[in-house]
CSV table of C-alpha atoms and ligand atoms in Angstrom, one decimal:
chain,number,residue,atom,x,y,z
A,254,MET,CA,110.2,148.8,73.2
A,255,SER,CA,110.1,148.4,69.4
A,256,ASP,CA,112.8,150.0,67.2
A,257,PRO,CA,111.9,153.5,65.9
A,258,PRO,CA,110.7,153.5,62.3
A,259,SER,CA,113.3,154.5,59.7
A,260,MET,CA,111.3,157.6,58.7
A,261,ARG,CA,110.4,159.9,61.6
A,262,ILE,CA,110.3,163.5,62.7
A,263,VAL,CA,111.6,164.5,66.1
A,264,VAL,CA,110.6,167.9,67.7
A,265,GLN,CA,113.7,169.5,69.2
A,266,ARG,CA,113.3,171.5,72.4
A,267,HIS,CA,112.6,175.1,71.5
A,268,GLY,CA,114.3,174.3,68.2
A,269,PRO,CA,113.7,172.7,64.8
A,270,TYR,CA,112.2,169.5,63.6
A,271,ARG,CA,114.8,166.7,62.9
A,272,ALA,CA,113.6,164.7,59.9
A,273,VAL,CA,115.2,161.2,59.9
A,274,GLY,CA,115.3,158.6,57.2
A,275,GLY,CA,115.6,160.7,54.0
A,276,ILE,CA,112.0,161.8,54.0
A,277,PRO,CA,111.2,163.3,50.6
A,278,LEU,CA,110.6,167.1,50.8
A,279,ALA,CA,108.7,169.2,48.2
A,280,VAL,CA,106.6,172.3,47.9
A,281,GLN,CA,102.8,171.6,47.9
A,282,THR,CA,100.7,174.5,46.8
A,283,ILE,CA,97.0,175.1,47.6
A,284,THR,CA,95.5,175.8,44.1
A,285,PRO,CA,92.1,177.4,43.7
A,286,ASN,CA,89.3,176.8,41.2
A,287,ALA,CA,87.7,179.5,39.2
A,288,ARG,CA,85.7,180.7,42.2
A,289,LYS,CA,89.0,181.1,44.2
A,290,GLU,CA,88.1,178.2,46.5
A,291,SER,CA,90.8,175.7,47.5
A,292,TRP,CA,90.5,172.8,45.1
A,293,GLU,CA,93.8,171.0,44.2
A,294,TRP,CA,97.2,170.3,45.7
A,295,VAL,CA,99.9,170.9,43.2
A,296,GLU,CA,103.4,169.6,43.9
A,297,GLY,CA,106.2,172.0,43.1
A,298,ARG,CA,110.0,171.9,43.4
A,299,SER,CA,111.6,169.2,45.5
A,300,PHE,CA,114.5,169.8,47.8
A,301,PRO,CA,117.6,167.5,47.7
A,302,VAL,CA,117.8,166.0,51.2
A,303,GLY,CA,120.2,163.7,53.0
A,304,LYS,CA,119.4,161.0,55.5
A,305,GLU,CA,118.8,163.6,58.2
A,306,TYR,CA,117.9,167.2,58.0
A,307,LEU,CA,116.6,170.0,60.2
A,308,LEU,CA,113.4,172.0,59.3
A,309,CYS,CA,112.8,175.5,60.7
A,310,ARG,CA,110.1,175.6,63.4
A,311,CYS,CA,110.4,179.1,64.7
A,312,GLY,CA,109.6,180.8,61.3
A,313,GLN,CA,112.8,183.0,61.4
A,314,SER,CA,115.3,181.0,59.3
A,315,GLN,CA,116.9,182.8,56.4
A,316,ASN,CA,117.2,179.4,54.7
A,317,LYS,CA,113.6,178.1,54.9
A,318,PRO,CA,112.4,175.5,54.9
A,319,PHE,CA,115.6,174.5,56.6
A,320,CYS,CA,116.9,175.5,60.0
A,321,ASP,CA,119.8,178.0,60.2
A,322,ASP,CA,119.9,178.3,64.0
A,323,SER,CA,117.8,181.4,64.0
A,324,HIS,CA,115.8,179.9,66.9
A,325,LEU,CA,118.9,180.6,69.1
A,326,ARG,CA,119.3,184.1,67.9
A,327,VAL,CA,115.7,185.0,68.5
A,328,GLY,CA,115.3,183.0,71.7
A,329,PHE,CA,112.5,180.9,70.3
A,330,VAL,CA,110.2,179.3,72.9
A,331,GLY,CA,108.0,176.6,71.4
A,332,PRO,CA,106.7,174.2,74.1
A,333,GLU,CA,104.6,171.3,72.9
A,334,THR,CA,101.1,172.1,74.1
A,335,ALA,CA,99.0,169.7,71.9
A,336,SER,CA,96.6,167.3,73.6
A,337,ARG,CA,97.7,163.6,73.8
A,338,ARG,CA,94.1,162.4,73.8
A,339,PRO,CA,93.3,160.1,70.8
A,340,ILE,CA,92.2,162.3,67.9
A,341,GLU,CA,89.0,160.3,67.8
A,342,ARG,CA,88.2,161.6,71.3
A,343,GLN,CA,89.1,165.2,70.4
A,344,SER,CA,86.7,165.1,67.5
A,345,GLU,CA,83.0,165.9,67.0
A,346,HIS,CA,81.2,163.4,64.9
A,347,LEU,CA,78.5,164.4,62.4
A,348,ASP,CA,76.2,161.7,61.2
A,349,GLY,CA,75.2,161.8,57.5
A,350,PRO,CA,73.1,159.3,55.5
A,351,THR,CA,76.1,157.3,54.2
A,352,HIS,CA,79.2,158.7,56.1
A,353,VAL,CA,80.2,160.0,59.5
A,354,LEU,CA,82.4,163.1,59.5
A,355,SER,CA,84.9,163.4,62.4
A,356,ASP,CA,86.1,166.9,63.0
A,357,ALA,CA,89.0,167.8,65.3
A,358,GLU,CA,88.8,171.6,65.0
A,359,ASN,CA,91.9,172.3,67.1
A,360,LEU,CA,94.0,170.7,64.2
A,361,CYS,CA,92.7,173.1,61.5
A,362,ALA,CA,95.4,174.3,59.2
A,363,PHE,CA,93.1,176.6,57.4
A,364,ALA,CA,93.6,175.1,53.9
A,365,ARG,CA,89.9,175.6,53.1
A,366,PHE,CA,89.3,172.6,50.9
A,367,CYS,CA,86.1,172.0,53.0
A,368,ASP,CA,84.5,175.2,51.8
A,369,PRO,CA,83.3,174.6,48.1
A,370,GLU,CA,79.6,174.3,47.4
A,371,GLY,CA,78.3,175.1,50.9
A,372,LYS,CA,80.9,173.7,53.3
A,373,ILE,CA,81.4,170.0,54.2
A,374,TRP,CA,79.4,170.3,57.5
A,375,SER,CA,76.3,171.0,55.5
A,376,LEU,CA,77.1,168.6,52.7
A,377,ILE,CA,77.5,165.7,55.0
A,378,GLU,CA,73.7,165.7,55.6
A,379,ARG,CA,73.1,165.1,51.9
A,380,THR,CA,75.5,162.2,51.2
A,381,ASP,CA,72.6,160.1,49.9
A,382,ASP,CA,73.0,162.2,46.7
A,383,PRO,CA,76.0,160.5,44.8
A,384,ARG,CA,77.3,163.9,43.5
A,385,VAL,CA,77.3,165.4,47.0
A,386,ARG,CA,78.8,162.2,48.4
A,387,ALA,CA,81.7,162.4,45.9
A,388,LEU,CA,82.3,166.1,46.9
A,389,VAL,CA,82.3,165.3,50.6
A,390,VAL,CA,84.8,162.4,50.0
A,391,ARG,CA,87.0,164.8,48.0
A,392,GLU,CA,86.9,167.7,50.5
A,393,ALA,CA,87.7,165.5,53.5
A,394,ALA,CA,90.5,163.8,51.6
A,395,HIS,CA,92.1,167.1,50.7
A,396,CYS,CA,92.3,168.3,54.3
A,397,PRO,CA,96.0,168.3,55.0
A,398,SER,CA,95.9,168.2,58.8
A,399,GLY,CA,93.5,165.3,59.2
A,400,ARG,CA,91.1,167.6,61.1
A,401,LEU,CA,88.4,166.0,58.9
A,402,VAL,CA,88.1,162.3,58.6
A,403,LEU,CA,85.3,160.4,57.0
A,404,ARG,CA,84.0,156.9,57.9
A,405,GLU,CA,81.8,155.0,55.5
A,406,LYS,CA,78.9,153.6,57.5
A,407,ALA,CA,78.2,150.5,55.3
A,408,THR,CA,81.8,149.2,55.8
A,409,GLY,CA,82.9,151.0,59.0
A,410,GLN,CA,86.1,151.9,57.1
A,411,THR,CA,87.7,155.3,57.3
A,412,VAL,CA,88.2,156.9,53.9
A,413,GLU,CA,91.8,158.0,53.6
A,414,PRO,CA,93.7,159.2,50.5
A,415,THR,CA,96.8,157.4,49.4
A,416,LEU,CA,99.8,159.6,50.3
A,417,PRO,CA,103.5,158.7,49.9
A,418,PRO,CA,105.6,159.1,53.0
A,419,SER,CA,106.8,162.6,52.5
A,420,ILE,CA,106.8,166.2,53.8
A,421,GLY,CA,105.1,169.0,51.9
A,422,VAL,CA,106.1,172.6,52.3
A,423,VAL,CA,102.7,174.3,52.1
A,424,GLU,CA,102.2,177.5,50.0
A,425,ASP,CA,98.9,179.3,49.9
A,426,PRO,CA,99.0,182.0,47.2
A,427,THR,CA,95.3,182.7,47.4
A,428,LEU,CA,95.9,184.0,50.9
A,429,GLY,CA,99.3,185.4,50.0
A,430,CYS,CA,101.1,183.4,52.7
A,431,SER,CA,103.0,180.2,53.4
A,432,GLY,CA,101.6,177.4,55.5
A,433,PRO,CA,102.7,174.4,57.6
A,434,LEU,CA,104.7,171.3,57.0
A,435,TRP,CA,102.3,168.7,55.6
A,436,VAL,CA,103.4,165.3,57.0
A,437,ARG,CA,102.0,162.6,54.8
A,438,GLY,CA,101.8,158.8,54.5
A,439,GLY,CA,102.1,157.8,58.2
A,440,VAL,CA,105.5,159.3,59.0
A,441,ARG,CA,105.8,159.2,62.8
A,442,VAL,CA,106.2,162.4,64.8
A,443,GLU,CA,108.0,162.3,68.1
A,444,SER,CA,108.0,164.7,71.0
A,445,GLU,CA,111.3,166.1,72.2
A,446,ASN,CA,111.4,163.4,74.9
A,447,GLY,CA,110.9,160.6,72.3
A,448,THR,CA,107.2,160.0,72.9
A,449,PRO,CA,105.4,159.4,69.6
A,450,TYR,CA,102.3,161.3,68.7
A,451,GLU,CA,99.4,159.3,67.3
A,452,LEU,CA,100.4,157.8,64.0
A,453,ARG,CA,98.3,159.4,61.2
A,454,ASN,CA,98.2,159.4,57.4
A,455,ARG,CA,98.2,163.2,57.3
A,456,LEU,CA,99.0,165.9,59.8
A,457,THR,CA,100.4,169.4,59.7
A,458,LEU,CA,103.3,170.8,61.8
A,459,CYS,CA,103.6,174.5,62.6
A,460,ARG,CA,106.6,176.2,61.0
A,461,CYS,CA,105.6,179.8,61.5
A,462,GLY,CA,106.3,179.7,65.2
A,463,SER,CA,102.9,181.1,66.1
A,464,SER,CA,100.6,178.1,66.8
A,465,THR,CA,99.1,177.8,70.2
A,466,ASN,CA,98.8,174.0,69.6
A,467,MET,CA,102.5,173.1,69.1
A,468,PRO,CA,103.8,171.1,67.4
A,469,PHE,CA,100.7,171.2,65.2
A,470,CYS,CA,99.5,174.0,63.0
A,471,ASN,CA,96.4,175.8,64.1
A,472,GLY,CA,96.0,178.2,61.1
A,473,SER,CA,97.9,181.1,62.8
A,474,HIS,CA,100.2,181.4,59.8
A,475,ALA,CA,97.3,183.0,58.0
A,476,SER,CA,96.8,185.7,60.6
A,477,VAL,CA,100.5,186.5,60.9
A,478,GLN,CA,100.9,186.3,57.1
A,479,PHE,CA,103.9,183.9,57.4
A,480,GLN,CA,106.2,184.1,54.4
A,481,ASP,CA,108.9,181.7,53.5
A,482,GLY,CA,109.9,183.3,50.2
A,483,LEU,CA,109.4,180.0,48.3
A,484,GLY,CA,105.9,180.4,47.0
B,6,LIG,S1,102.4,177.1,60.2
B,6,LIG,FE1,100.2,177.1,60.7
B,6,LIG,S2,100.2,177.9,62.7
B,6,LIG,FE2,102.3,177.9,62.3
């Protein structure tokens, strides 16, 4: 077995996430355009972190985004229920003129960058128009969870944004709530038993305690109006 990577996140049984390797941690805010549609990610304050730190997964810490052992006080139960099938096989594939859009709906973090100008599922059918194509590339690239992945048909290459290995603490002021942990740049996530999840450039981990697709976010933070007090 190969050595674990220096940066990784390990899910603790009915407890927090253990971030290993000094992974940079900063607020990432979903910022709207004039029409109040999700449009930009804006980085906010960064948190001083050591080589290892614990991030709240139950949503109850009084010291968010860090764990303060509240999961013990509230008896948090957070079994990992997410599918282990390759994301490619969990996805629907929508064929457009220049790109194929892969959509793994169960990973949706409800960031809504896919909504502007008529939603990406309609726009994909018009990617022979350069303006629409640029919009589709932008919208897919802003999806934090990697629910939406584009492949360019001419090259067969997936179109991924360049993201530094880091964790974003997501804030969504338009909805008036806080969101998941945005794991960026190919940081490995491991199950409580050490089994790695599929390595991805972007994924989102639940930190509100309400997802039914643990450890991944499924957008439930919006319906429970999760608040971390940092936004
Ligand atoms: S943070 Fe999104 S479902 Fe928990």
